[in-house]
Amino acid sequence: MSGATVVLGLGNVAQADDGLGIHAVRELPARYHLPPEVEVIEGGTAGLLLVPVLSDAGRAVIVDAIDLGAIPGTLHRLEGRAWSTAFLRRFTPHDAGLSDLLGATALAGALPAELLLLGVQPERIGWGCEPTSTVAAAIPVLVDALAGELREWGLRVERRVELCA
């Protein structure tokens, strides 16, 4: 989908809080109607295999666990190309893959015109198929923030109506 807005979820769902990017991108279309020009992709831990995904995107939001040493569950937002130099430090449990992905896409001259990283401070990275309760509680906040960012880009993102609670 060339020129689309891509929402790319990263992480390993078998590593507790590391899977929050995948959980968030699964929840986004369940909670919001998205326009056809928004492509939601579960990138998992595919690393460099995702270069074509970013290369074809006009805009991209990468959703991932971001370890900045903050209180677990804290929402983090990094934007623009300048933040890619911050990956000289470890932000995510698998940031070498994210750093490589961004670096390879940049070397190809194919980074999206607008690039944003949204995530949550993890509490625990380790074996486990569910995020910790702290991070699980932050995922809806992350999804709402993600929808808000897409709206800021001028996209029509509407909350789904819940008929039964």
Coordinates of C-alpha atoms in Angstrom, one line a residue:
M1 CA 0.0 0.0 0.0
S2 CA 2.3 2.7 -1.3
G3 CA 2.1 6.1 0.4
A4 CA -0.2 4.8 3.2
T5 CA -0.1 5.6 6.8
V6 CA 1.3 2.6 8.5
V7 CA 0.8 1.6 12.1
L8 CA 3.5 -0.9 12.9
G9 CA 3.4 -2.9 16.1
L10 CA 6.6 -4.4 17.3
G11 CA 7.5 -6.8 20.1
N12 CA 7.4 -10.4 21.3
V13 CA 4.1 -11.5 22.8
A14 CA 5.9 -14.4 24.5
Q15 CA 8.0 -11.9 26.5
A16 CA 5.3 -10.3 28.8
D17 CA 5.5 -6.5 28.4
D18 CA 7.6 -6.7 25.3
G19 CA 4.5 -7.7 23.4
L20 CA 2.6 -4.5 24.1
G21 CA 3.1 -3.1 20.6
I22 CA 1.3 -6.1 19.2
H23 CA -1.5 -6.0 21.8
A24 CA -2.0 -2.3 21.0
V25 CA -2.2 -2.6 17.2
R26 CA -4.7 -5.5 17.6
E27 CA -6.8 -3.3 19.9
L28 CA -6.7 -0.3 17.6
P29 CA -9.1 -1.5 14.9
A30 CA -11.3 -3.2 17.5
R31 CA -11.9 0.1 19.2
Y32 CA -11.7 2.5 16.2
H33 CA -13.0 2.7 12.7
L34 CA -9.9 3.4 10.5
P35 CA -9.9 4.8 7.0
P36 CA -8.6 2.6 4.2
E37 CA -5.4 4.5 3.9
V38 CA -4.3 3.3 7.3
E39 CA -2.6 0.0 7.3
V40 CA -2.1 -1.8 10.6
I41 CA 0.7 -4.3 10.7
E42 CA 1.9 -6.7 13.3
G43 CA 5.6 -6.6 12.8
G44 CA 6.5 -8.6 15.8
T45 CA 10.3 -9.2 15.8
A46 CA 10.8 -9.3 12.0
G47 CA 13.5 -6.6 12.1
L48 CA 15.0 -5.9 8.7
L49 CA 12.2 -7.8 6.9
L50 CA 10.1 -4.7 7.7
V51 CA 12.2 -2.3 5.6
P52 CA 9.8 -2.5 2.7
V53 CA 6.9 -1.8 5.0
L54 CA 8.5 1.5 6.1
S55 CA 9.9 2.2 2.6
D56 CA 6.4 2.1 1.1
A57 CA 4.8 4.3 3.8
G58 CA 4.1 8.0 3.5
R59 CA 3.8 8.2 7.3
A60 CA 4.4 5.6 10.0
V61 CA 3.8 5.2 13.7
I62 CA 5.9 2.5 15.4
V63 CA 4.3 1.1 18.5
D64 CA 6.6 -0.7 20.9
A65 CA 7.8 -1.1 24.5
I66 CA 10.2 1.8 25.3
D67 CA 12.5 1.5 28.3
L68 CA 13.5 5.0 29.4
G69 CA 13.8 4.0 33.1
A70 CA 10.4 5.7 33.8
I71 CA 7.6 4.4 36.0
P72 CA 6.1 1.3 34.5
G73 CA 3.1 2.1 32.4
T74 CA 4.3 5.6 31.4
L75 CA 3.4 6.6 27.9
H76 CA 6.4 7.6 25.7
R77 CA 6.3 9.6 22.5
L78 CA 9.3 10.2 20.2
E79 CA 8.9 11.9 16.9
G80 CA 10.9 12.9 13.8
R81 CA 14.1 11.6 12.4
A82 CA 16.2 13.2 15.1
W83 CA 15.0 10.6 17.7
S84 CA 16.6 7.7 15.8
T85 CA 20.0 8.8 17.1
A86 CA 18.7 8.1 20.6
F87 CA 19.0 4.4 19.8
L88 CA 22.6 4.6 20.7
R89 CA 21.2 3.7 24.2
R90 CA 18.9 0.7 24.7
F91 CA 15.2 1.8 24.7
T92 CA 13.5 -1.5 24.0
P93 CA 14.4 -5.1 24.8
H94 CA 15.1 -5.6 21.1
D95 CA 16.1 -2.1 20.0
A96 CA 19.1 -3.4 18.0
G97 CA 16.4 -4.7 15.6
L98 CA 14.5 -1.4 15.6
S99 CA 17.8 0.5 15.2
D100 CA 18.8 -1.7 12.3
L101 CA 15.4 -1.3 10.7
L102 CA 15.5 2.5 10.9
G103 CA 19.1 2.6 9.8
A104 CA 18.6 0.4 6.8
T105 CA 15.5 2.3 5.8
A106 CA 17.3 5.6 6.2
L107 CA 20.3 4.3 4.1
A108 CA 17.9 3.4 1.4
G109 CA 16.6 7.0 1.5
A110 CA 13.2 5.6 2.2
L111 CA 12.2 6.7 5.7
P112 CA 8.6 7.9 5.8
A113 CA 8.2 11.7 5.6
E114 CA 6.6 11.6 9.1
L115 CA 7.7 9.0 11.7
L116 CA 6.6 8.6 15.2
L117 CA 7.4 6.1 18.0
L118 CA 4.7 5.5 20.6
G119 CA 5.1 3.2 23.5
V120 CA 4.9 2.4 27.1
Q121 CA 7.5 1.8 29.8
P122 CA 7.6 -1.9 30.4
E123 CA 7.6 -3.4 33.9
R124 CA 8.8 -6.8 33.2
I125 CA 10.4 -8.4 30.1
G126 CA 10.6 -12.2 30.4
W127 CA 8.7 -15.4 29.6
G128 CA 5.0 -14.9 29.8
C129 CA 2.2 -14.5 27.2
E130 CA 0.4 -11.6 29.0
P131 CA 1.6 -8.2 29.9
T132 CA 1.9 -7.2 33.5
S133 CA -1.3 -5.7 35.0
T134 CA 0.4 -2.2 35.0
V135 CA 1.2 -2.4 31.3
A136 CA -2.1 -4.0 30.4
A137 CA -3.9 -1.1 32.1
A138 CA -1.8 1.4 30.0
I139 CA -2.6 -0.3 26.6
P140 CA -6.0 1.4 26.2
V141 CA -4.4 4.8 27.0
L142 CA -1.7 4.0 24.3
V143 CA -4.4 3.0 21.8
D144 CA -6.3 6.3 22.5
A145 CA -3.1 8.2 22.1
L146 CA -2.4 6.4 18.8
A147 CA -5.9 7.3 17.5
G148 CA -5.3 10.9 18.5
E149 CA -2.0 11.0 16.6
L150 CA -3.7 9.6 13.5
R151 CA -6.4 12.4 13.8
E152 CA -3.6 15.0 14.1
W153 CA -2.4 13.8 10.7
G154 CA -5.8 14.6 9.4
L155 CA -7.2 11.1 9.2
R156 CA -10.7 10.2 10.0
V157 CA -10.5 7.9 13.0
E158 CA -13.8 7.3 14.9
R159 CA -14.5 5.4 18.0
R160 CA -16.6 2.3 17.6
V161 CA -19.9 2.4 19.4
E162 CA -20.3 -0.2 22.1
L163 CA -23.8 -1.5 22.2
C164 CA -23.2 -3.8 25.1
A165 CA -20.8 -3.3 27.9

